[in-house]
PDB file of C-alpha atoms and ligand atoms in Angstrom:
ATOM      1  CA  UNK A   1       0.000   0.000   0.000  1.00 80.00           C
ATOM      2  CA  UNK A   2       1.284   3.250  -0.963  1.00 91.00           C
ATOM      3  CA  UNK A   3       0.504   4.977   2.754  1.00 93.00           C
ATOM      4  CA  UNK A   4       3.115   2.341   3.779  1.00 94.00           C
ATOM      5  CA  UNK A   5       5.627   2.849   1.145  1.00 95.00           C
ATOM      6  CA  UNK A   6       5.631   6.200   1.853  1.00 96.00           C
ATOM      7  CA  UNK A   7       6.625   5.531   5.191  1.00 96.00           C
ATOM      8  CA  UNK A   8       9.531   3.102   4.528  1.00 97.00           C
ATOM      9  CA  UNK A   9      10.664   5.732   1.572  1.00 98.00           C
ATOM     10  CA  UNK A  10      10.567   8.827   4.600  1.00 98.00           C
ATOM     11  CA  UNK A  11      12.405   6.620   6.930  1.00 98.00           C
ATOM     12  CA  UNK A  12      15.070   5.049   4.437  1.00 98.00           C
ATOM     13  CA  UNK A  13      16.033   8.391   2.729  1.00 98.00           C
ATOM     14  CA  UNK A  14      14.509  11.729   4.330  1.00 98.00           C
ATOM     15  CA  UNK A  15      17.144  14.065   6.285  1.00 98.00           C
ATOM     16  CA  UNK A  16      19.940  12.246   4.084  1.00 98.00           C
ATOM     17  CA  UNK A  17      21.722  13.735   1.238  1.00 98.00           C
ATOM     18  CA  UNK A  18      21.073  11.175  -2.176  1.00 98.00           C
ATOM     19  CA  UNK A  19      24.205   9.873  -3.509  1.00 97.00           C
ATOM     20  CA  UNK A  20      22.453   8.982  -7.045  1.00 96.00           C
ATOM     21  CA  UNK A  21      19.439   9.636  -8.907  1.00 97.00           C
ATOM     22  CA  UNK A  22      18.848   7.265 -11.723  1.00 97.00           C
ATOM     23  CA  UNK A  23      15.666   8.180 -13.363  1.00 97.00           C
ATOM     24  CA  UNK A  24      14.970   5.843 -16.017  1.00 97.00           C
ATOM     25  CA  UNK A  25      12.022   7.396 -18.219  1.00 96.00           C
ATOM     26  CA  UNK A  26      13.171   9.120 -20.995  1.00 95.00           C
ATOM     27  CA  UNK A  27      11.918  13.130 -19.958  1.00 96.00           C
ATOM     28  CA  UNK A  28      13.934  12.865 -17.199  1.00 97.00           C
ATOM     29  CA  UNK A  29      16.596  10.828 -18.305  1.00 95.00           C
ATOM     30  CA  UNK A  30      19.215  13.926 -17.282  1.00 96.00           C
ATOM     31  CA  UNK A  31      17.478  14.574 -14.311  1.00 97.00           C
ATOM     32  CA  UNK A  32      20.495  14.675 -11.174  1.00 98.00           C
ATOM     33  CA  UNK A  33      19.773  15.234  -7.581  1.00 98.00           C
ATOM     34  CA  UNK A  34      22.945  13.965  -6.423  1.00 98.00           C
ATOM     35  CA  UNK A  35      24.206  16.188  -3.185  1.00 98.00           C
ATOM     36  CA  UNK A  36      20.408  17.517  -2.759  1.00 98.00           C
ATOM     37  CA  UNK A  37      18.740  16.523   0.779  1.00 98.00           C
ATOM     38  CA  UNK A  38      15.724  14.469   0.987  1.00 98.00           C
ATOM     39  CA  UNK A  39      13.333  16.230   3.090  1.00 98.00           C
ATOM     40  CA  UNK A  40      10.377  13.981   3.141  1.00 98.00           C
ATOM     41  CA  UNK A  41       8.406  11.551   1.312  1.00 98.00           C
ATOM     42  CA  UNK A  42       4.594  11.733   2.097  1.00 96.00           C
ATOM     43  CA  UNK A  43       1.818   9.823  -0.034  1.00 95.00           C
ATOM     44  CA  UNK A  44      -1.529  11.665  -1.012  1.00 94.00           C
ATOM     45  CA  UNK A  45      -4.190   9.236  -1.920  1.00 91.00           C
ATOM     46  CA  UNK A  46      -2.218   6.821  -4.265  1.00 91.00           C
ATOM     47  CA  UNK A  47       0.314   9.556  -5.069  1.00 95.00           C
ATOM     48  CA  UNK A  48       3.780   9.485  -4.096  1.00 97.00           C
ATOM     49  CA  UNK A  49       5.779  12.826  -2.971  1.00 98.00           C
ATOM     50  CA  UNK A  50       9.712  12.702  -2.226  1.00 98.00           C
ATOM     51  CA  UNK A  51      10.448  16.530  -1.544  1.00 98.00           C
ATOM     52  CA  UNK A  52      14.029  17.260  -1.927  1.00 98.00           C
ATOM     53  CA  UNK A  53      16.421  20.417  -1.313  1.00 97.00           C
ATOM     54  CA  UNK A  54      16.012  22.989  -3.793  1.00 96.00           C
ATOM     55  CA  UNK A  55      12.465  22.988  -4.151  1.00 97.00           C
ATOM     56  CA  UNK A  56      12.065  20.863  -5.803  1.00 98.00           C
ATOM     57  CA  UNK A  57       9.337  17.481  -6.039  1.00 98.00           C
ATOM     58  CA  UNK A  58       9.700  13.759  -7.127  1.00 98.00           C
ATOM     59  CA  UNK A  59       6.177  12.759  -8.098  1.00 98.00           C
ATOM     60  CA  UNK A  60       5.536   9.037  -8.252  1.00 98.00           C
ATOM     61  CA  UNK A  61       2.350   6.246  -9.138  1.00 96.00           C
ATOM     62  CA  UNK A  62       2.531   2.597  -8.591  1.00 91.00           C
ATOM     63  CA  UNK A  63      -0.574   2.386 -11.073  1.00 88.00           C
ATOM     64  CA  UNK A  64      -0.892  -1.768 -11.754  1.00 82.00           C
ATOM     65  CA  UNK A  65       2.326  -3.273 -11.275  1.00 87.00           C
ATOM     66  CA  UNK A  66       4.513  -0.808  -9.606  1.00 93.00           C
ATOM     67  CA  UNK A  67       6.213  -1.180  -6.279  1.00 94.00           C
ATOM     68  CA  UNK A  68       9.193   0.102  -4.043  1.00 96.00           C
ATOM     69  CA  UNK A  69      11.970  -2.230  -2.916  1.00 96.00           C
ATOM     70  CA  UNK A  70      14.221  -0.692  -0.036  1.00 96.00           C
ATOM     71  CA  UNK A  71      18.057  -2.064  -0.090  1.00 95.00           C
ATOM     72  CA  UNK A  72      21.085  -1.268   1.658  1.00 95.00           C
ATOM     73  CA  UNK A  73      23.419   0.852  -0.129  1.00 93.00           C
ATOM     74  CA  UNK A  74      26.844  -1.206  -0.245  1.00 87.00           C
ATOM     75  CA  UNK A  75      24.953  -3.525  -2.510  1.00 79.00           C
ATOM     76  CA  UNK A  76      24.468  -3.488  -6.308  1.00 84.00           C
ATOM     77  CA  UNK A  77      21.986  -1.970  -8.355  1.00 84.00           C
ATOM     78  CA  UNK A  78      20.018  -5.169  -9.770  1.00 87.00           C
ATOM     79  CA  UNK A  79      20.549  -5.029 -13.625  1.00 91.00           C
ATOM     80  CA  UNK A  80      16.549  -5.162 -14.135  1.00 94.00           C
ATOM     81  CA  UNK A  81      14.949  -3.248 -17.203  1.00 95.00           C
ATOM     82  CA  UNK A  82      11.755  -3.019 -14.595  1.00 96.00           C
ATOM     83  CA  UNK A  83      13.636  -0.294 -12.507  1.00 97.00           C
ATOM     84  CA  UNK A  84      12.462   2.979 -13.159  1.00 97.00           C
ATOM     85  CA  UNK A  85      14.061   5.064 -10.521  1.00 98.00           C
ATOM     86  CA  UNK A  86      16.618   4.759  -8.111  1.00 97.00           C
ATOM     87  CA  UNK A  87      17.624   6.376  -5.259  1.00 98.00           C
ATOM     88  CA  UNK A  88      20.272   6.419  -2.979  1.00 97.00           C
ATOM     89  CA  UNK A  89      22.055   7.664  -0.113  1.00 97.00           C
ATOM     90  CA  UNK A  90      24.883   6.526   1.644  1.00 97.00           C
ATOM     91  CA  UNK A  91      23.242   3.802   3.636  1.00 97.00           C
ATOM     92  CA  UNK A  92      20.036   2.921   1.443  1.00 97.00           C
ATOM     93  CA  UNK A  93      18.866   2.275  -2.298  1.00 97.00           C
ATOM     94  CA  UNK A  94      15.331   2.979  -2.990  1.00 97.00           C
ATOM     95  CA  UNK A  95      14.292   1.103  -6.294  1.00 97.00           C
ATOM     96  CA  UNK A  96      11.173   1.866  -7.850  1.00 97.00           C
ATOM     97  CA  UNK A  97       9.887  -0.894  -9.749  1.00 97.00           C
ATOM     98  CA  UNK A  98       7.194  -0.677 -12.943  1.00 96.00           C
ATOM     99  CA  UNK A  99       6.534   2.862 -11.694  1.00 96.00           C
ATOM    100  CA  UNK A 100       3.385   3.634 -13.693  1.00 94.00           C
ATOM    101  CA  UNK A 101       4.085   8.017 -13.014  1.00 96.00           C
ATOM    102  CA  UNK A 102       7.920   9.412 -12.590  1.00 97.00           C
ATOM    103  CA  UNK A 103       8.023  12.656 -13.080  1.00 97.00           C
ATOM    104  CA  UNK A 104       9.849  15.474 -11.229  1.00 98.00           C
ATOM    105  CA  UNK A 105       8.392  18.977 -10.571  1.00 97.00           C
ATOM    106  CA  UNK A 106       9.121  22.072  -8.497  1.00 98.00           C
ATOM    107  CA  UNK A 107       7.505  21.679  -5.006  1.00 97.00           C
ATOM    108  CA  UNK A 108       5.256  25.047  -5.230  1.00 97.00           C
ATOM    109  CA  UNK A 109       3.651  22.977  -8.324  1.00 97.00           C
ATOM    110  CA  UNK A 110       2.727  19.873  -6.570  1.00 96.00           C
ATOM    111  CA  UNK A 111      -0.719  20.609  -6.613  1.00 95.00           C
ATOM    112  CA  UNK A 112      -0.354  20.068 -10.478  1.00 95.00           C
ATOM    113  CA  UNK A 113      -0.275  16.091  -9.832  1.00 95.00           C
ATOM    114  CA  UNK A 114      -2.654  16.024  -6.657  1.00 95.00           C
ATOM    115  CA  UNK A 115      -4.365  19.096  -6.694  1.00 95.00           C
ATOM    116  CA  UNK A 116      -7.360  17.236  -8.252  1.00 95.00           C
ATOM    117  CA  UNK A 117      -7.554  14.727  -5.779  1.00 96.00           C
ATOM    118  CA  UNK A 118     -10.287  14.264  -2.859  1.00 97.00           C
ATOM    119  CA  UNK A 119      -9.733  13.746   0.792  1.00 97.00           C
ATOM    120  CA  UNK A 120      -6.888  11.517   1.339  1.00 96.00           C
ATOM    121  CA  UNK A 121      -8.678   8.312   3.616  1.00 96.00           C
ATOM    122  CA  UNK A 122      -5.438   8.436   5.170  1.00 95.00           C
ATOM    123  CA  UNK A 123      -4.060  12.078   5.064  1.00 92.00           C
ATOM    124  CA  UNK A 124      -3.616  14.412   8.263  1.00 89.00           C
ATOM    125  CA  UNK A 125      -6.362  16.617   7.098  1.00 88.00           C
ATOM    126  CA  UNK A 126      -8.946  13.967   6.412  1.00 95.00           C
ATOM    127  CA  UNK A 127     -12.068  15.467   6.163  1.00 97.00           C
ATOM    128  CA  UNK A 128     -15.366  12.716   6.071  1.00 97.00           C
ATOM    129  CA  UNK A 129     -18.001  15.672   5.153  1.00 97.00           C
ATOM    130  CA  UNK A 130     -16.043  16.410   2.265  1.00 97.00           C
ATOM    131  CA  UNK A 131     -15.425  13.181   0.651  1.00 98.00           C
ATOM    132  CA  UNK A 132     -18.968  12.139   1.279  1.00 98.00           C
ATOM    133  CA  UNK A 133     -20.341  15.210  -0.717  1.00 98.00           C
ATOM    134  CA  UNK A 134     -17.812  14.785  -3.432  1.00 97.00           C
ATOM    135  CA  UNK A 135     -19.275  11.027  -4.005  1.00 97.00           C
ATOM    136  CA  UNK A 136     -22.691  11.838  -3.466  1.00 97.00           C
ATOM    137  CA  UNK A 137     -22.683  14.969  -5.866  1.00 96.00           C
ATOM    138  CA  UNK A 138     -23.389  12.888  -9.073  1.00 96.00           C
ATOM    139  CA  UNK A 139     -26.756  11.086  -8.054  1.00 96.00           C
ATOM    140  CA  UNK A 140     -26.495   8.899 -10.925  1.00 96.00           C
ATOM    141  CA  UNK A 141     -23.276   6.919 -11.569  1.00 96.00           C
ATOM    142  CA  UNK A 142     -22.879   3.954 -10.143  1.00 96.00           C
ATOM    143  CA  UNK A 143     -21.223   3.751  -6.584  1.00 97.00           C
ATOM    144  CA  UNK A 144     -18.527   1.046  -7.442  1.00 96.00           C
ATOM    145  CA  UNK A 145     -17.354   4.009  -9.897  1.00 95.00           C
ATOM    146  CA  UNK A 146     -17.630   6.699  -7.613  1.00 97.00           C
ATOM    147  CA  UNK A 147     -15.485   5.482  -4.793  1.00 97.00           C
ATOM    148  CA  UNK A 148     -12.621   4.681  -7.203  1.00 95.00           C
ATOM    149  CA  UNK A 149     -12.482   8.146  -8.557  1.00 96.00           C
ATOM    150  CA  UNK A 150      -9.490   9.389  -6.654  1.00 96.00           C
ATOM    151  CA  UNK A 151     -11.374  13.186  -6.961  1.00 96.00           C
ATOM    152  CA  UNK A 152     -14.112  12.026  -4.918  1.00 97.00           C
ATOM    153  CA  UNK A 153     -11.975  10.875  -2.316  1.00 96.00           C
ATOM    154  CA  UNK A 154      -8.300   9.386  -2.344  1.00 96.00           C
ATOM    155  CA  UNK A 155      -6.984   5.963  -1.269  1.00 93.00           C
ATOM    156  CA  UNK A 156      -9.567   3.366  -2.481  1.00 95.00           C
ATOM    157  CA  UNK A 157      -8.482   0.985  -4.946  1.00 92.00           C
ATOM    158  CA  UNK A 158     -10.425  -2.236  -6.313  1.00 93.00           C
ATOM    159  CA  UNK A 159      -9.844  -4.285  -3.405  1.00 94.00           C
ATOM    160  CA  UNK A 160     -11.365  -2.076  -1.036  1.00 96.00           C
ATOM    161  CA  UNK A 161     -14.304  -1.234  -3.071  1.00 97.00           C
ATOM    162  CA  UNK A 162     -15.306  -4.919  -3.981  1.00 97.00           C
ATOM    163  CA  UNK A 163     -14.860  -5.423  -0.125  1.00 98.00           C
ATOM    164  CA  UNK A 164     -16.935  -1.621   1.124  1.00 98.00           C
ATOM    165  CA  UNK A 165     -19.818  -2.607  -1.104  1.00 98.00           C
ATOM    166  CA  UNK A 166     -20.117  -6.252   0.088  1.00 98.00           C
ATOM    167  CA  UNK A 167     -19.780  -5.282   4.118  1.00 98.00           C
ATOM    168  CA  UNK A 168     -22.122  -2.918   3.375  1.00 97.00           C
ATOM    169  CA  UNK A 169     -24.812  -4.982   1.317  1.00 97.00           C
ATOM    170  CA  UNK A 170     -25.174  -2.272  -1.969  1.00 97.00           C
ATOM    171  CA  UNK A 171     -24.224  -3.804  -5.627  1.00 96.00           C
ATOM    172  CA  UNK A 172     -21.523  -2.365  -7.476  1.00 96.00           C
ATOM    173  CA  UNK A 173     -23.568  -0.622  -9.685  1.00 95.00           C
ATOM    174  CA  UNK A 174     -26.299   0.652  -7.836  1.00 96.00           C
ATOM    175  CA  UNK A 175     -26.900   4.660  -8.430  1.00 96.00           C
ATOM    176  CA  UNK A 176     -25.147   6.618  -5.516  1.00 96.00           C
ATOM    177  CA  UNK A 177     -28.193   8.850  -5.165  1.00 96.00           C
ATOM    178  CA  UNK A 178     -29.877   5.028  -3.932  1.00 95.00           C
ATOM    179  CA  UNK A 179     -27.460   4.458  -1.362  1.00 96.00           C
ATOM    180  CA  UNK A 180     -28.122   4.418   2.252  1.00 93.00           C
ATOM    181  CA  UNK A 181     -26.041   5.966   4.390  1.00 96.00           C
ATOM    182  CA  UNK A 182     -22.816   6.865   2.782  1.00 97.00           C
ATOM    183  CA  UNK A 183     -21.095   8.572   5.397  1.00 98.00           C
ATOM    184  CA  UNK A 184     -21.622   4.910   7.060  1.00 98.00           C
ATOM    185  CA  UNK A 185     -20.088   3.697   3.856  1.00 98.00           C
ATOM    186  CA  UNK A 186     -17.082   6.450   3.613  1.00 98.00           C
ATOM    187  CA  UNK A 187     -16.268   5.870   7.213  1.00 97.00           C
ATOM    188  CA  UNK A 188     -15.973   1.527   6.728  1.00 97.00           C
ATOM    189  CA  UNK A 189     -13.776   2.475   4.006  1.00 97.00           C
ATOM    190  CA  UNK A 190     -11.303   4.900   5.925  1.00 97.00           C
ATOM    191  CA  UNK A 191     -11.397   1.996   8.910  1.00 96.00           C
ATOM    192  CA  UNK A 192     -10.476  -0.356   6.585  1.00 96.00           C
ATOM    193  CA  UNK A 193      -7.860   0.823   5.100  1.00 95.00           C
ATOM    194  CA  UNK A 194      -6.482   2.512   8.253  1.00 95.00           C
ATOM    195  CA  UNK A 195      -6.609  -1.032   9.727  1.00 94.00           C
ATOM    196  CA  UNK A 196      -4.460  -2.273   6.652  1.00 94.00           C
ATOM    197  CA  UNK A 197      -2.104   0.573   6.209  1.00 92.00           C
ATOM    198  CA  UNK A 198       1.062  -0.883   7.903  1.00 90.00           C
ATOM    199  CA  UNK A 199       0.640  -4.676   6.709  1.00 86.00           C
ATOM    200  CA  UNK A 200       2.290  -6.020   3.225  1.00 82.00           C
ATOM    201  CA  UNK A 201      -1.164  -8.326   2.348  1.00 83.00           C
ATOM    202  CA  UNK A 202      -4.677  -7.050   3.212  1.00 90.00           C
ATOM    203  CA  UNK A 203      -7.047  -8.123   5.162  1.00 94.00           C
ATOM    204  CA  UNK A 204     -10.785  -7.220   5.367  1.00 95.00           C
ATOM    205  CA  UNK A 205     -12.281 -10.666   6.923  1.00 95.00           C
ATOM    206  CA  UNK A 206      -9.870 -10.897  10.328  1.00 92.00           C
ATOM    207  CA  UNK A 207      -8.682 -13.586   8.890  1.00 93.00           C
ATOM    208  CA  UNK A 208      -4.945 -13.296   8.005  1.00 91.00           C
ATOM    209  CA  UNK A 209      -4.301 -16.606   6.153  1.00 92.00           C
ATOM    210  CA  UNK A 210      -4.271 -17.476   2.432  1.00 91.00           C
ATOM    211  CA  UNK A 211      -7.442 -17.457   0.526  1.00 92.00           C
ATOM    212  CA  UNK A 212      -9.305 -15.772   3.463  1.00 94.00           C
ATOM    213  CA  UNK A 213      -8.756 -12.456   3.741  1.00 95.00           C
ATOM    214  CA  UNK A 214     -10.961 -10.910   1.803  1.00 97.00           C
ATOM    215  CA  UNK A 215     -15.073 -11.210   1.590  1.00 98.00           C
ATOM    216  CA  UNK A 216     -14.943 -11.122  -2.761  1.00 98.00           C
ATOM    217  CA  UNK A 217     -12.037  -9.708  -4.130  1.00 96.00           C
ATOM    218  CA  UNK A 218     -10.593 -11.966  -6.161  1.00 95.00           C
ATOM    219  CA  UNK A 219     -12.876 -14.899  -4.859  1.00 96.00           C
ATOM    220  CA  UNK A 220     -15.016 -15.053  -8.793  1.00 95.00           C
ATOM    221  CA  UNK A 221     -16.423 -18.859  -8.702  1.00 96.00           C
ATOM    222  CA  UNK A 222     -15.888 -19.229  -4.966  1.00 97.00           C
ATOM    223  CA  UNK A 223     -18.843 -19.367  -2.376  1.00 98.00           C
ATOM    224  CA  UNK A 224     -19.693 -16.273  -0.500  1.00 98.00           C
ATOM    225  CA  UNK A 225     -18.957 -16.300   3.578  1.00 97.00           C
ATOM    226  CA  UNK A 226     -21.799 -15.202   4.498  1.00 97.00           C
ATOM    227  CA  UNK A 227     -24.511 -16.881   2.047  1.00 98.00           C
ATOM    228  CA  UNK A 228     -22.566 -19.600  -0.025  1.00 97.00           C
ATOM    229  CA  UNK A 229     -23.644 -17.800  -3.601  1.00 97.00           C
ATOM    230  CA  UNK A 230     -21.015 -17.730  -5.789  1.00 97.00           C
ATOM    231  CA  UNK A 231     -19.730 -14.643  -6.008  1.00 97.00           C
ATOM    232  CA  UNK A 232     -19.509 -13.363  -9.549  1.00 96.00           C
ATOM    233  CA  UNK A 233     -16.897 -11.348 -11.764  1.00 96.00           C
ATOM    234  CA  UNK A 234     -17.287  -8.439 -14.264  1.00 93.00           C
ATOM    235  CA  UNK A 235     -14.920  -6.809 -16.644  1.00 86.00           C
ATOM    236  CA  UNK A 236     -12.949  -6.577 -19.840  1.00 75.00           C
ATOM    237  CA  UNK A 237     -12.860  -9.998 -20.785  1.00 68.00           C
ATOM    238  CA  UNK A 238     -15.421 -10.993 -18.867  1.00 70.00           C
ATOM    239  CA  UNK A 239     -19.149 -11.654 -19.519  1.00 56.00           C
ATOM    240  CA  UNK A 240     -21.350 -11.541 -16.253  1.00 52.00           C
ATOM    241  CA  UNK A 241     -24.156 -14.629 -16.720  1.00 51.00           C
ATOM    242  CA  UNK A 242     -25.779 -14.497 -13.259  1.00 49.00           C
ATOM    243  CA  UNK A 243     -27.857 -17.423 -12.127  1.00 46.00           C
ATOM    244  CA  UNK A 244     -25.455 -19.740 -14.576  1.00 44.00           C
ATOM    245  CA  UNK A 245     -22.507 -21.454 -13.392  1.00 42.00           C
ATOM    246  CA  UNK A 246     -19.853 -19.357 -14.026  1.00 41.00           C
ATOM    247  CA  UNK A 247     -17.332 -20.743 -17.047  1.00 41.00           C
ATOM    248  CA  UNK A 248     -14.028 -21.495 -15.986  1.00 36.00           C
ATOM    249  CA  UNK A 249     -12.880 -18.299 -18.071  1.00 38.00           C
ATOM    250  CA  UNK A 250     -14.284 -16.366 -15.572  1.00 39.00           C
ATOM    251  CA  UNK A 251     -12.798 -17.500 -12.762  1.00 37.00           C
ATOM    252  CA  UNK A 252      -9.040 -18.177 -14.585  1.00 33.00           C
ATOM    253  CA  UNK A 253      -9.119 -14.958 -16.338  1.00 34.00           C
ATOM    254  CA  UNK A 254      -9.475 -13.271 -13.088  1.00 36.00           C
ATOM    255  CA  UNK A 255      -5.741 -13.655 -11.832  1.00 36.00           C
ATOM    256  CA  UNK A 256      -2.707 -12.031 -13.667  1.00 36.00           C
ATOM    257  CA  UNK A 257       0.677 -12.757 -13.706  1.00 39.00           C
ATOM    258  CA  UNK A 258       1.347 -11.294 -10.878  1.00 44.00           C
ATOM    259  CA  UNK A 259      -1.692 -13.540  -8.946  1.00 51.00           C
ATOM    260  CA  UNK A 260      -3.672  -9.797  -8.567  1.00 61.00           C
ATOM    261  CA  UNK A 261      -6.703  -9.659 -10.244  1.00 66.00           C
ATOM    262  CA  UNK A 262      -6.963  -6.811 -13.076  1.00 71.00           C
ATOM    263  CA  UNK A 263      -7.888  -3.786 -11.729  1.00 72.00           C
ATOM    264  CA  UNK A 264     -11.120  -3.023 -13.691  1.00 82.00           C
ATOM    265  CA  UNK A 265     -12.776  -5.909 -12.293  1.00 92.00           C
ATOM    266  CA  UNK A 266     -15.427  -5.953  -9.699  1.00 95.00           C
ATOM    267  CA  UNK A 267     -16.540  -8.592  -7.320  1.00 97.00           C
ATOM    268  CA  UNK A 268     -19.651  -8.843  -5.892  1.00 97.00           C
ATOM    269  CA  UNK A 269     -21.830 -11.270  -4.507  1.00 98.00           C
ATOM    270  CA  UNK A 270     -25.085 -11.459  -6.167  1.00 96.00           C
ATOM    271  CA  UNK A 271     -27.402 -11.946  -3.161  1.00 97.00           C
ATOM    272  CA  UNK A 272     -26.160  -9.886  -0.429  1.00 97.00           C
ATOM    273  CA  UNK A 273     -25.181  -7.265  -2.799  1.00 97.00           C
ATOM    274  CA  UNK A 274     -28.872  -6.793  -4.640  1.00 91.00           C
ATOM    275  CA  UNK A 275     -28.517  -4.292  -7.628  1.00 86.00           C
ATOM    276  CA  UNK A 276     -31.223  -2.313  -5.621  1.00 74.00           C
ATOM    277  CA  UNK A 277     -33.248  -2.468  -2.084  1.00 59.00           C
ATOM    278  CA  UNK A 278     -36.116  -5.262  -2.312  1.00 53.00           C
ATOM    279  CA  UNK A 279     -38.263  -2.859  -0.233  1.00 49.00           C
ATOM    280  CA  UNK A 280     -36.719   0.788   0.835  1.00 48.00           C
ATOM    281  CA  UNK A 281     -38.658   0.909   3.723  1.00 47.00           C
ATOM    282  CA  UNK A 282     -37.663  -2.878   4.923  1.00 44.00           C
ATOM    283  CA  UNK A 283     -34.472  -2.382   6.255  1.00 46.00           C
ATOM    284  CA  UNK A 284     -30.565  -2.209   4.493  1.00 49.00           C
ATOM    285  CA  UNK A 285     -29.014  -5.364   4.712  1.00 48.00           C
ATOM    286  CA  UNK A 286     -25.522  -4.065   5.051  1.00 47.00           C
ATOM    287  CA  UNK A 287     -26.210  -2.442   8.822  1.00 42.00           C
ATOM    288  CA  UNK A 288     -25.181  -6.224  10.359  1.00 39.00           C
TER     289      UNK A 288
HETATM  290 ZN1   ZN B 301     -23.561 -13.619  -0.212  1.00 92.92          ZN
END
């Protein structure tokens, strides 16, 4: 998780002076911050920030595939054509992996790469009443859409949408303007990933052991926890047939190489997640 990263990054090179900058994407291939300070690296949402001396800003994304490995210094650089970006100091290497953004502007200017987003779930200056009017504004789009639009607020990704909308009984798809409740729903959210932020894996269940940490993500084909439906798949490449059996496709296409599921999937269980309330007045499932 990138809240985490963040962390490791601030405590691995911030208040030391980098040794090398290697940025491997072509705009900044001449890019050298060698003998400039590292003053802090903070995440916003899914955004990276490494401020250094001078003013100025390295702005990274993990996107899909990206990820930070922290080394010791007196070793090599692994010859890897996945390194974007490396980073070091005289005791650590920061490599940055399949980095989806690199890209280094003048601190004033961050707001130029975060500026857009919404409350950060996990920022200092969190603010709840904010994010929930941000995803409430457009009545209409579905609410599996809304809370993954970093403007609305920052920090969910797939996993903990799939998971939000099943603890909380509402389909993927439903209209936000139909939703009960969403500061209930904004709030889950925020717990769970506050609960998360300082583990590798994630968890959602309680249940930290392979296979059963999480409600549906990544579970297409399997039976729900709670009502033993299977829980169903949708998204490029995959055709949603509910009430059928679902085709092995569905369930093998689900995993990529790297054993994540593609991020424009959603999970969902079909019965405790009904595409609308049977009766508005009869109670919202999710409130168990
Ligand atoms: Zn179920």
């Amino acid at each position: 998780m990138v809240w985490r990263a963040a962390r490791q990054l601030d405590a691995a090179l911030a208040g030391r002076v980098l040794t090398r900058s290697d940025f491997r994407v072509p705009r900044f291939a001449t890019t050298n911050l060698a003998g400039r300070p590292v003053q802090a690296v903070i995440s916003r949402g899914k955004h990276l920030l490494a401020r250094v001396g001078g003013g100025v800003t390295i702005h990274t994304h993990l996107r899909m595939d990206g990820s930070w490995r922290i080394r010791p210094a007196a070793g090599f650089v692994p010859r890897d054509h996945r390194i974007r970006l490396v980073l070091a100091n005289a005791d650590w290497q920061a490599l940055g992996y399949l980095l989806g953004v690199v890209e280094v502007l003048p601190t004033a200017q961050e707001s130029r790469a975060v500026g857009h987003l919404g409350p950060d779930l996990l920022g200092p200056d969190w603010d709840a009443a904010e994010a929930v009017r941000r995803l409430g504004a457009d009545t209409d789009r579905p609410v599996g859409e809304a809370l993954l639009d970093q403007r609305n607020l920052a920090g969910i990704g797939n996993l903990y949408k799939a998971e939000v909308l099943f603890l909380r009984g509402i389909g993927p798809w439903r209209p936000v303007g139909s939703v009960p409740d969403l500061p209930a729903l904004v709030e889950l959210a925020r717990r769970l990933l506050d609960a998360n932020k300082e583990r590798t894996g994630q968890v959602t269940t309680g249940v930290d052991r392979p296979g059963e940490q999480t409600w549906v993500y990544g579970r297409a084909g399997r039976p729900c926890r709670r009502c033993g439906a299977r829980i169903l798949a949708a998204g490029p490449g995959i055709r949603p047939r509910a009430g059928s059996e679902p085709s092995p496709r569905m369930t093998a296409s689900t995993g990529g190489r790297t054993g994540q599921p593609d991020e424009r999937i959603t999970f969902w269980c079909p019965h405790c997640q009904p595409p609308a309330p049977a009766t508005p007045a009869a109670g919202d499932p999710g409130t168990g």
